[in-house]
Coordinates of C-alpha atoms in Angstrom, one line a residue:
M1 CA 1.4 48.5 -50.7
A2 CA -2.6 47.7 -50.9
K3 CA -4.3 48.3 -47.9
K4 CA -4.8 45.6 -46.1
R5 CA -8.7 45.0 -46.3
P6 CA -10.4 45.5 -43.2
Q7 CA -11.5 41.6 -41.5
T8 CA -14.5 41.1 -40.0
K9 CA -16.0 38.2 -37.7
A10 CA -18.7 36.4 -38.1
K11 CA -20.9 36.7 -35.3
R12 CA -20.9 33.0 -33.9
P13 CA -24.0 30.9 -33.3
Q14 CA -25.3 29.9 -29.9
L15 CA -25.4 26.4 -28.9
T16 CA -25.9 25.2 -25.7
E17 CA -23.3 22.2 -24.4
G18 CA -26.4 19.5 -24.8
E19 CA -26.9 20.5 -28.1
I20 CA -22.9 20.3 -29.2
P21 CA -22.0 16.6 -30.1
V22 CA -18.5 15.6 -29.8
V23 CA -16.8 15.7 -32.8
G24 CA -12.5 14.9 -33.8
A25 CA -10.3 17.6 -32.3
R26 CA -9.3 18.8 -35.6
E27 CA -12.8 18.9 -37.3
P28 CA -14.8 21.8 -38.1
C29 CA -17.0 23.1 -34.8
P30 CA -20.4 22.7 -35.0
C31 CA -21.0 25.6 -33.9
G32 CA -20.2 27.1 -37.3
S33 CA -17.7 29.2 -36.1
G34 CA -15.0 28.4 -39.0
R35 CA -12.6 27.1 -36.2
R36 CA -11.4 23.4 -35.5
Y37 CA -13.1 22.1 -32.7
K38 CA -10.3 21.6 -30.7
A39 CA -10.0 25.5 -30.5
C40 CA -13.5 26.4 -29.9
H41 CA -15.6 24.6 -28.0
G42 CA -13.8 21.6 -27.6
R43 CA -11.0 23.6 -25.1
A44 CA -13.8 24.1 -22.4
A45 CA -14.8 20.0 -22.9
A46 CA -11.6 19.2 -23.1
H47 CA -10.7 20.9 -19.5
A48 CA -14.0 20.1 -17.9
V49 CA -13.2 16.8 -18.7
T50 CA -9.1 16.6 -17.2
E51 CA -9.6 19.2 -14.6
L52 CA -8.9 17.2 -11.4
V53 CA -11.2 18.1 -7.9
H54 CA -9.2 16.7 -5.3
R55 CA -11.8 16.7 -2.9
P56 CA -15.2 16.1 -4.7
F57 CA -17.3 15.0 -1.1
E58 CA -16.4 18.4 0.4
G59 CA -19.0 20.0 2.2
L60 CA -20.8 16.8 2.2
P61 CA -22.2 15.6 5.8
G62 CA -20.2 12.8 6.0
E63 CA -17.2 13.6 3.1
C64 CA -14.5 11.0 5.4
D65 CA -16.9 8.2 5.2
W66 CA -17.7 8.7 1.5
V67 CA -14.0 8.6 0.6
A68 CA -14.1 5.2 2.7
L69 CA -17.2 4.0 0.6
R70 CA -15.0 4.6 -2.5
E71 CA -12.0 3.3 -1.8
L72 CA -12.0 0.5 1.1
V73 CA -15.8 -0.8 1.9
P74 CA -16.8 -3.0 -0.7
A75 CA -20.4 -3.8 0.6
A76 CA -21.9 -1.0 1.8
T77 CA -25.1 1.3 2.2
V78 CA -26.0 4.8 2.7
E79 CA -29.7 6.7 2.9
L80 CA -29.4 9.3 0.6
S81 CA -32.1 12.9 1.1
L82 CA -32.8 15.7 -1.3
K83 CA -33.2 19.3 -1.0
G84 CA -36.5 19.9 -1.3
G85 CA -37.4 16.1 -1.1
L86 CA -38.1 12.7 -3.0
P87 CA -39.9 13.3 -6.4
E88 CA -42.9 11.8 -6.9
G89 CA -43.4 7.7 -6.9
V90 CA -39.6 7.5 -5.8
P91 CA -39.7 6.7 -2.3
S92 CA -36.1 6.2 -2.2
V93 CA -32.6 6.8 -3.0
T94 CA -29.5 4.9 -1.6
L95 CA -26.1 5.3 -2.2
A96 CA -24.5 1.7 -2.9
T97 CA -20.7 0.9 -2.9
V98 CA -21.3 -0.9 -6.4
L99 CA -24.4 -2.2 -8.1
P100 CA -24.9 -5.3 -11.0
M101 CA -22.8 -5.8 -13.6
A102 CA -21.5 -2.1 -12.1
W103 CA -24.6 0.6 -13.5
P104 CA -23.6 3.8 -12.3
A105 CA -27.5 3.7 -11.3
L106 CA -30.0 2.0 -11.4
R107 CA -34.7 3.1 -10.7
R108 CA -36.1 -0.4 -9.4
E109 CA -39.7 -1.8 -11.0
D110 CA -40.8 0.5 -7.5
G111 CA -39.6 3.4 -8.2
S112 CA -36.7 3.3 -6.4
V113 CA -33.2 4.6 -6.6
L114 CA -29.9 3.0 -6.2
L115 CA -26.8 5.1 -7.1
G116 CA -23.2 3.3 -7.4
L117 CA -19.6 5.4 -6.1
Q118 CA -17.9 2.4 -7.1
N119 CA -17.4 3.6 -11.0
D120 CA -14.8 4.7 -13.2
T121 CA -15.3 9.1 -13.8
S122 CA -15.9 10.3 -17.5
S123 CA -14.7 14.3 -15.8
G124 CA -12.1 15.0 -12.7
D125 CA -14.9 15.5 -10.4
I126 CA -17.0 12.9 -9.4
S127 CA -18.8 15.0 -7.2
R128 CA -20.5 16.8 -10.9
D129 CA -20.5 13.2 -12.8
L130 CA -22.7 11.1 -9.8
A131 CA -24.6 14.3 -9.8
D132 CA -25.2 13.7 -13.1
T133 CA -26.6 10.2 -13.4
L134 CA -28.2 10.4 -10.1
Q135 CA -30.5 13.0 -11.4
R136 CA -31.2 11.0 -14.3
A137 CA -31.6 8.0 -12.5
L138 CA -34.9 9.7 -11.2
A139 CA -35.8 10.3 -14.2
A140 CA -35.4 7.4 -16.0
A141 CA -38.0 4.4 -16.1
P142 CA -38.7 2.0 -12.8
G143 CA -37.0 -1.0 -13.7
T144 CA -34.2 0.8 -16.4
P145 CA -30.3 0.6 -15.7
V146 CA -28.3 4.1 -16.7
Q147 CA -26.0 4.2 -18.4
A148 CA -22.3 6.2 -18.2
R149 CA -21.9 9.4 -19.8
R150 CA -20.0 12.4 -19.5
A151 CA -21.6 14.9 -17.2
P152 CA -22.2 18.4 -18.9
A153 CA -19.6 20.7 -17.5
E154 CA -21.8 22.9 -15.6
G155 CA -24.3 20.4 -14.5
P156 CA -24.8 20.9 -10.5
R157 CA -22.8 18.7 -7.7
L158 CA -23.4 16.7 -4.9
Q159 CA -23.6 19.5 -2.9
D160 CA -26.3 21.1 -5.4
L161 CA -28.8 17.8 -5.6
L162 CA -28.5 16.8 -1.6
D163 CA -30.0 17.8 1.5
L164 CA -26.7 18.8 3.2
E165 CA -28.4 18.9 7.0
G166 CA -28.8 15.3 6.4
A167 CA -27.3 12.6 8.3
F168 CA -24.6 10.1 6.3
E169 CA -25.1 6.5 7.8
P170 CA -22.8 4.2 6.0
V171 CA -24.0 0.6 7.2
V172 CA -21.0 -1.6 6.6
H173 CA -23.0 -5.7 4.7
S174 CA -21.0 -8.1 4.3
G175 CA -21.9 -9.0 0.2
F176 CA -24.1 -7.8 -1.4
E177 CA -27.7 -9.1 -1.6
F178 CA -29.0 -5.5 -1.5
W179 CA -28.9 -5.0 -5.0
V180 CA -32.0 -7.0 -5.1
P181 CA -35.4 -7.2 -3.4
D182 CA -35.6 -11.0 -3.9
P183 CA -32.4 -13.0 -4.5
E184 CA -34.4 -16.1 -5.8
N185 CA -35.9 -14.7 -8.7
A186 CA -33.5 -12.3 -9.4
T187 CA -32.1 -13.0 -13.7
P188 CA -29.5 -15.5 -14.8
D189 CA -26.4 -12.8 -15.3
V190 CA -27.2 -10.7 -11.6
T191 CA -27.3 -14.2 -9.5
A192 CA -24.0 -14.8 -11.6
S193 CA -22.4 -11.0 -10.8
L194 CA -24.1 -10.9 -7.0
E195 CA -22.6 -14.7 -6.5
R196 CA -18.2 -13.6 -8.2
A197 CA -19.0 -10.3 -6.3
N198 CA -20.1 -11.8 -2.7
A199 CA -16.5 -14.9 -3.3
A200 CA -14.4 -11.2 -4.1
A201 CA -15.4 -9.3 -1.4
I202 CA -13.3 -8.7 2.1
P203 CA -15.4 -8.8 5.4
T204 CA -15.1 -5.3 6.9
V205 CA -16.2 -4.2 9.8
K206 CA -16.8 0.4 10.8
L207 CA -15.7 1.5 14.2
S208 CA -18.8 2.2 15.9
G209 CA -16.7 4.1 18.5
V210 CA -15.3 6.4 15.7
D211 CA -15.6 8.3 12.5
A212 CA -15.0 6.6 9.4
A213 CA -12.0 4.2 10.7
Y214 CA -12.5 0.2 9.2
W215 CA -11.1 -3.3 10.1
C216 CA -10.6 -5.4 7.2
E217 CA -10.2 -9.1 7.8
T218 CA -7.5 -10.6 5.3
P219 CA -5.9 -13.6 5.1
E220 CA -2.1 -13.4 6.6
K221 CA -3.7 -9.9 8.7
N222 CA -6.4 -7.6 9.4
H223 CA -6.0 -4.4 9.5
L224 CA -8.0 -1.0 10.1
R225 CA -8.1 2.2 7.7
W226 CA -9.5 5.3 9.0
V227 CA -10.1 8.0 7.0
M228 CA -9.4 11.7 8.9
P229 CA -10.7 14.9 8.0
H230 CA -6.9 17.3 9.3
S231 CA -5.1 18.3 6.5
E232 CA -2.2 16.3 6.0
E233 CA 0.6 18.5 6.8
Q234 CA -0.5 18.8 10.5
L235 CA -2.2 15.6 10.8
L236 CA 1.9 13.8 9.6
D237 CA 3.1 15.9 12.0
A238 CA 0.9 14.5 14.8
L239 CA 1.1 11.1 13.7
A240 CA 5.2 11.2 13.9
R241 CA 5.0 12.9 17.5
L242 CA 3.3 9.7 18.5
H243 CA 5.4 7.3 16.5
A244 CA 8.4 9.0 18.4
A245 CA 7.0 8.3 21.4
G246 CA 6.0 5.1 21.0
R247 CA 2.2 5.8 21.6
S248 CA 1.1 5.5 17.2
S249 CA 0.0 1.8 17.4
L250 CA -3.3 0.0 18.8
G251 CA -2.1 -2.2 21.1
E252 CA 0.0 -4.9 21.1
D253 CA 1.9 -6.3 18.3
T254 CA -0.3 -3.3 16.2
R255 CA 1.6 -0.7 14.2
L256 CA 0.8 2.1 12.2
V257 CA 2.0 1.4 8.7
G258 CA 2.3 4.3 7.3
S259 CA -1.2 6.4 5.0
F260 CA -2.1 7.2 1.4
R261 CA -4.1 9.8 0.4
A262 CA -7.4 9.3 -0.9
H263 CA -9.6 12.3 -2.2
G264 CA -7.9 15.4 -1.0
L265 CA -8.2 13.1 2.8
T266 CA -5.2 11.1 4.6
V267 CA -5.5 7.5 5.4
P268 CA -3.6 5.7 7.6
V269 CA -3.5 2.0 8.3
W270 CA -2.6 0.1 11.5
D271 CA -1.6 -3.7 10.9
L272 CA -3.0 -5.7 13.0
P273 CA -2.5 -9.8 14.0
S274 CA -5.3 -12.2 12.2
G275 CA -6.8 -13.1 15.8
V276 CA -8.0 -9.0 16.3
G277 CA -11.4 -8.4 14.6
A278 CA -13.5 -5.2 15.1
E279 CA -14.7 -5.6 18.3
D280 CA -10.7 -5.4 19.6
V281 CA -10.2 -2.2 18.1
E282 CA -13.2 -0.4 19.6
K283 CA -11.2 1.2 22.8
P284 CA -7.8 1.8 21.9
A285 CA -9.1 3.4 18.3
A286 CA -11.1 5.5 20.9
E287 CA -7.9 5.9 23.1
F288 CA -6.0 6.8 19.8
A289 CA -8.4 9.4 19.1
E290 CA -7.5 11.1 22.2
R291 CA -4.2 11.3 22.1
L292 CA -4.2 12.1 18.5
A293 CA -6.4 15.7 19.5
A294 CA -3.9 16.0 21.8
A295 CA -0.5 15.7 19.5
L296 CA -2.7 17.6 16.7
A297 CA -2.8 21.2 19.5
T298 CA 0.8 20.7 20.1
E299 CA 2.7 24.0 18.6
A300 CA 6.6 23.0 19.1
P301 CA 8.1 22.1 16.6
L302 CA 9.8 18.2 15.8
T303 CA 12.5 17.4 17.6
A304 CA 14.8 15.1 15.9
D305 CA 12.7 12.2 16.3
E306 CA 9.9 13.6 15.3
R307 CA 10.8 14.7 12.1
R308 CA 12.9 11.3 11.1
A309 CA 9.2 9.3 12.3
R310 CA 7.9 11.6 9.7
G311 CA 10.2 10.7 7.7
G312 CA 9.6 7.2 7.9
L313 CA 5.7 8.2 7.3
T314 CA 6.1 9.8 4.0
N315 CA 8.3 7.8 2.6
R316 CA 5.1 5.1 2.9
Q317 CA 2.8 6.9 1.8
V318 CA 0.7 7.2 -1.3
T319 CA -1.9 8.4 -3.2
L320 CA -5.3 6.5 -5.0
S321 CA -6.3 9.3 -7.0

């Protein structure tokens, strides 16, 4: 039998992530390896796009409020602090729930930066996508919106760019006038977008006595949606204990109706009568927080009634992300 010719592998040219263009999955990889893109650099790119980070805001100050502003609050802003301070020519960096025309970010004429939170992201890591947008906004020319793109797989995350010792203090607005310094002189496109956004915004108030609890008003009833940092299993056990004991409400004609998952955290939801405003649930929410803390500290197994209550809460749970 003829001897097999020994196979040699050519040295693969090295390209940085930014130099590799996006090509078809079955086309030759631009790095020169001779392999199809999907079997070479495309494999890492696909993994970066599909890998889901379940708690993208973990480690940031105010993680629960990050989740609330991403999923619950129509109009809010937060002043952000960067590691090492603000770059020269950037007087401020502000996180906003949403920006006009759904821009990912905007560098204003005065050099300040607005970073939009409620945007579609191209990878499974919202934190990395937002960090990439923020970096590009800091370097953009004043008066320029930042467009969406796929963030580099090895790029920084918000946890790498933001001051982790800084406060995270959301300011909830009744409308989106914060978009423009002078609404009367805004362009027609921005004005139209502002009017549409204001008309669709649900009135929302952040409670002052507890963390990450938001009251909102809807035509038929009001709600309290409260983002909590506890592990899901522990929190559901505690809520079940209170529910079975008849201590899960926030006052007369209010009731805990279930919860949903968002970005790795659990968000219990209460139905409130239409006449119950945010100020009316401040004290009941603070009292509930004390009851919840005691229930979270309980280690006894759930009773039969508590297990049934837990099953009811679990059956009504949905996942937003």
